[in-house]
Coordinates of C-alpha atoms and ligand atoms in Angstrom, one line a residue:
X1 CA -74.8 84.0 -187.0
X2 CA -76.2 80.7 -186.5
X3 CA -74.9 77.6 -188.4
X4 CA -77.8 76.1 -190.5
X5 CA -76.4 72.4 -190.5
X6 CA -79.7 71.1 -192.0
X7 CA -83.4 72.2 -193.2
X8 CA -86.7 70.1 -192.7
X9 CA -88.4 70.2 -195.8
X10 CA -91.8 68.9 -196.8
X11 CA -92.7 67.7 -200.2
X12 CA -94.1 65.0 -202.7
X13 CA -92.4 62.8 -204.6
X14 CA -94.2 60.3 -207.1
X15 CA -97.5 61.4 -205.3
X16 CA -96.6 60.6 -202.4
X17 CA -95.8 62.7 -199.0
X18 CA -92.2 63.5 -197.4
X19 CA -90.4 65.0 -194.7
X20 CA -86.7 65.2 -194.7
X21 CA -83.7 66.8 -193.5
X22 CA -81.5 68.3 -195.8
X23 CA -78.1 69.9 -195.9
X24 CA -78.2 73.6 -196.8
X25 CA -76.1 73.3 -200.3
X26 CA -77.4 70.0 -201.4
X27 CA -78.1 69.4 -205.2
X28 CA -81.5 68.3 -206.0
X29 CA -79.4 65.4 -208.2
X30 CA -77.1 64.1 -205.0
X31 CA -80.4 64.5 -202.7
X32 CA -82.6 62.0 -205.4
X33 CA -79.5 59.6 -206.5
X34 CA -78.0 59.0 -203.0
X35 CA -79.9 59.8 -200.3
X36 CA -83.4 58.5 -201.7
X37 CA -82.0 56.2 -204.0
X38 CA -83.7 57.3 -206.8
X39 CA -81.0 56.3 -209.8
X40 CA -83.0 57.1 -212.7
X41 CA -82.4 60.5 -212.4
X42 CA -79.0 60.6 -214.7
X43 CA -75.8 62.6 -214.1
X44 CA -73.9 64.1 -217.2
X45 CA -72.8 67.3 -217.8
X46 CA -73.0 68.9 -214.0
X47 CA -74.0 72.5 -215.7
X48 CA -77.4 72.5 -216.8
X49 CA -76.3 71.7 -220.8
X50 CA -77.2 68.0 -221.3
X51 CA -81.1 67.5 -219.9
X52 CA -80.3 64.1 -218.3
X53 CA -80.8 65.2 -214.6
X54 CA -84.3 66.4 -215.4
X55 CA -86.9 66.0 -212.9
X56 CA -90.4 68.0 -212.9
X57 CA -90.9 70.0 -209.8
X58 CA -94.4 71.4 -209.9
X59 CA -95.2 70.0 -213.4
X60 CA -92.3 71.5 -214.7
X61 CA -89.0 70.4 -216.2
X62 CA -86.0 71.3 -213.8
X63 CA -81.6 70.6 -214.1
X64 CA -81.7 68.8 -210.6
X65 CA -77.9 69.1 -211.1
X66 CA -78.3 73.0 -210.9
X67 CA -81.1 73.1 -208.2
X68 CA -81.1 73.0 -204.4
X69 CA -82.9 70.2 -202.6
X70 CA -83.9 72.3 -200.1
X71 CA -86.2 74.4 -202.7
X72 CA -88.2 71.2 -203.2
X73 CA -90.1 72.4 -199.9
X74 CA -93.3 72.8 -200.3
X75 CA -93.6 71.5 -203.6
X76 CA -94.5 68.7 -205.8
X77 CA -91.4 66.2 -207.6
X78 CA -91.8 63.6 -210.1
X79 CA -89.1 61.6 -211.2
X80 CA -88.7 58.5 -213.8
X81 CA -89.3 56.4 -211.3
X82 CA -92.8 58.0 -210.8
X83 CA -94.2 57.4 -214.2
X84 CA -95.1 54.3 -214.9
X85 CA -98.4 53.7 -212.8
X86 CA -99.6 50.3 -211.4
X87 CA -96.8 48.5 -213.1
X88 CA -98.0 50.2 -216.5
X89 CA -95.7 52.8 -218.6
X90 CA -97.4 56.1 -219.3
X91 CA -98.0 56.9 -222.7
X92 CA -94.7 58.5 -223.2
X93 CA -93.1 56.0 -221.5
X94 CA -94.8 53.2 -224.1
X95 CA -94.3 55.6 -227.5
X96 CA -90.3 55.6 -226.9
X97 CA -90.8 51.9 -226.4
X98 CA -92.5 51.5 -229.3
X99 CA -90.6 53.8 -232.0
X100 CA -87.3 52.3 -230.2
X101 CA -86.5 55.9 -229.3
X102 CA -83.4 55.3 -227.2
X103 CA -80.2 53.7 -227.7
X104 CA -77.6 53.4 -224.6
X105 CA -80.9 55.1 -222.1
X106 CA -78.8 57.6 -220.5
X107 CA -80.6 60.8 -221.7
X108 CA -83.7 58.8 -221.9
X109 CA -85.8 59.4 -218.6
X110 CA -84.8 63.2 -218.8
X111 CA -86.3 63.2 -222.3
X112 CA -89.3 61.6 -221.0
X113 CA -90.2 64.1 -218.4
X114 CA -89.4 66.7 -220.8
X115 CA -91.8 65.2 -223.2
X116 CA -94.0 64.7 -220.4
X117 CA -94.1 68.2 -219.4
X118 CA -94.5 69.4 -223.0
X119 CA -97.5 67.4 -223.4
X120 CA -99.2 68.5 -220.3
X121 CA -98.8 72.0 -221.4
X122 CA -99.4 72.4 -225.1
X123 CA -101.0 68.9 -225.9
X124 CA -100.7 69.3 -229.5
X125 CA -97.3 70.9 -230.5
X126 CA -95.8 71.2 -234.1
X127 CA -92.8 69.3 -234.7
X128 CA -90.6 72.6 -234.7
X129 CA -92.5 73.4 -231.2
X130 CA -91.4 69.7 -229.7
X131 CA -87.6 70.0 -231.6
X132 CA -87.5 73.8 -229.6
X133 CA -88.6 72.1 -226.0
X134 CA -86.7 69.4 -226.4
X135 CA -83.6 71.3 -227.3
X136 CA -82.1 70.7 -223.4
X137 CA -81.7 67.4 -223.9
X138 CA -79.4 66.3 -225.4
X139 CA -78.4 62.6 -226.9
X140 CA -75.1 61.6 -227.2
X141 CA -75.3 58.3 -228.9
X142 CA -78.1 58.5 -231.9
X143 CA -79.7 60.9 -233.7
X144 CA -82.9 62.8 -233.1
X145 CA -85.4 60.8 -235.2
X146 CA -87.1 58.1 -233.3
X147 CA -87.5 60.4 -230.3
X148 CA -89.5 62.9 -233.1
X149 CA -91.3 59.6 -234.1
X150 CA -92.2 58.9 -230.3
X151 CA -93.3 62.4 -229.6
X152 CA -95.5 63.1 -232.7
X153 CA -97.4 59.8 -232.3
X154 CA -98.6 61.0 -228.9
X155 CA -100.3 64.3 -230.5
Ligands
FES1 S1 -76.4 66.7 -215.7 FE1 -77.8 68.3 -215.3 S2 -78.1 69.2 -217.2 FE2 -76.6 67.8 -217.5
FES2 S1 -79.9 57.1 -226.0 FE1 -77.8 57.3 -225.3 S2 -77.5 59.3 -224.9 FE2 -79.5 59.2 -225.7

């Protein structure tokens, strides 16, 4: 059988085109943190619990800690660092600004692709619908309020 030491994939990241060669069994997480440099994607719980390695992979919300780099092929990846446009936050980005929605940050840019991704689909959710999407990501260090605030201001 042949040994598959690597795979070319193709994809965009943040809008913008790649091509890259990727090890079989690399995570989605250690492919965005380390080889791309992309540090914004956050590294908790390893198992798909916490929400903080989120990323959107076609538009939708994904545990890069549980996903393989090499299905990105083909496909489109936003990450925090592809929000803010033109040196502007999105609106998601600006409402946990402005409701002071975070404390330490950590589960913060996995919350805001979630919230992201929410909005995109179902642009005006009820507060039980945004508390059941939200429900992978979890904060360890404040309770759920201000993120409610920040979310129901943008409906
Ligand atoms: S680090 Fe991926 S879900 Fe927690
Ligand atoms: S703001 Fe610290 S874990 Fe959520």
């Amino acid at each position: 059988m042949a040994d598959i030491a690597s795979l070319d994939i193709s994809f965009t990241l943040n809008g913008a085109p790649q091509t890259r060669s990727v090890a079989p069994f690399e995570l989605l997480i250690d492919f965005l943190r380390d080889d791309l440099g992309l540090k914004g994607t956050k590294r908790s719980c390893d198992v798909q619990v916490c929400g903080a390695c989120t990323v959107l992979v076609d538009g939708l919300p994904v545990s890069s800690c549980t996903s393989l780099a090499a299905d990105i092929d083909g496909r489109s990846v936003v990450t925090i660092e592809g929000l803010a446009q033109r040196g502007e936050l999105s609106p998601v980005q600006q409402a946990f600004v402005d409701h002071a929605a975070m404390q330490c940050g950590f589960c913060t840019p996995g919350m805001v692709l979630a919230t992201t991704a929410l909005l995109e689909h179902h642009p005006h959710p009820t507060e039980q619908e945004i508390r059941h999407y939200l429900r992978g990501n979890i904060c360890r260090c404040t309770g759920y309020i201000k993120i409610l605030e920040a979310v129901k201001s943008l409906v």
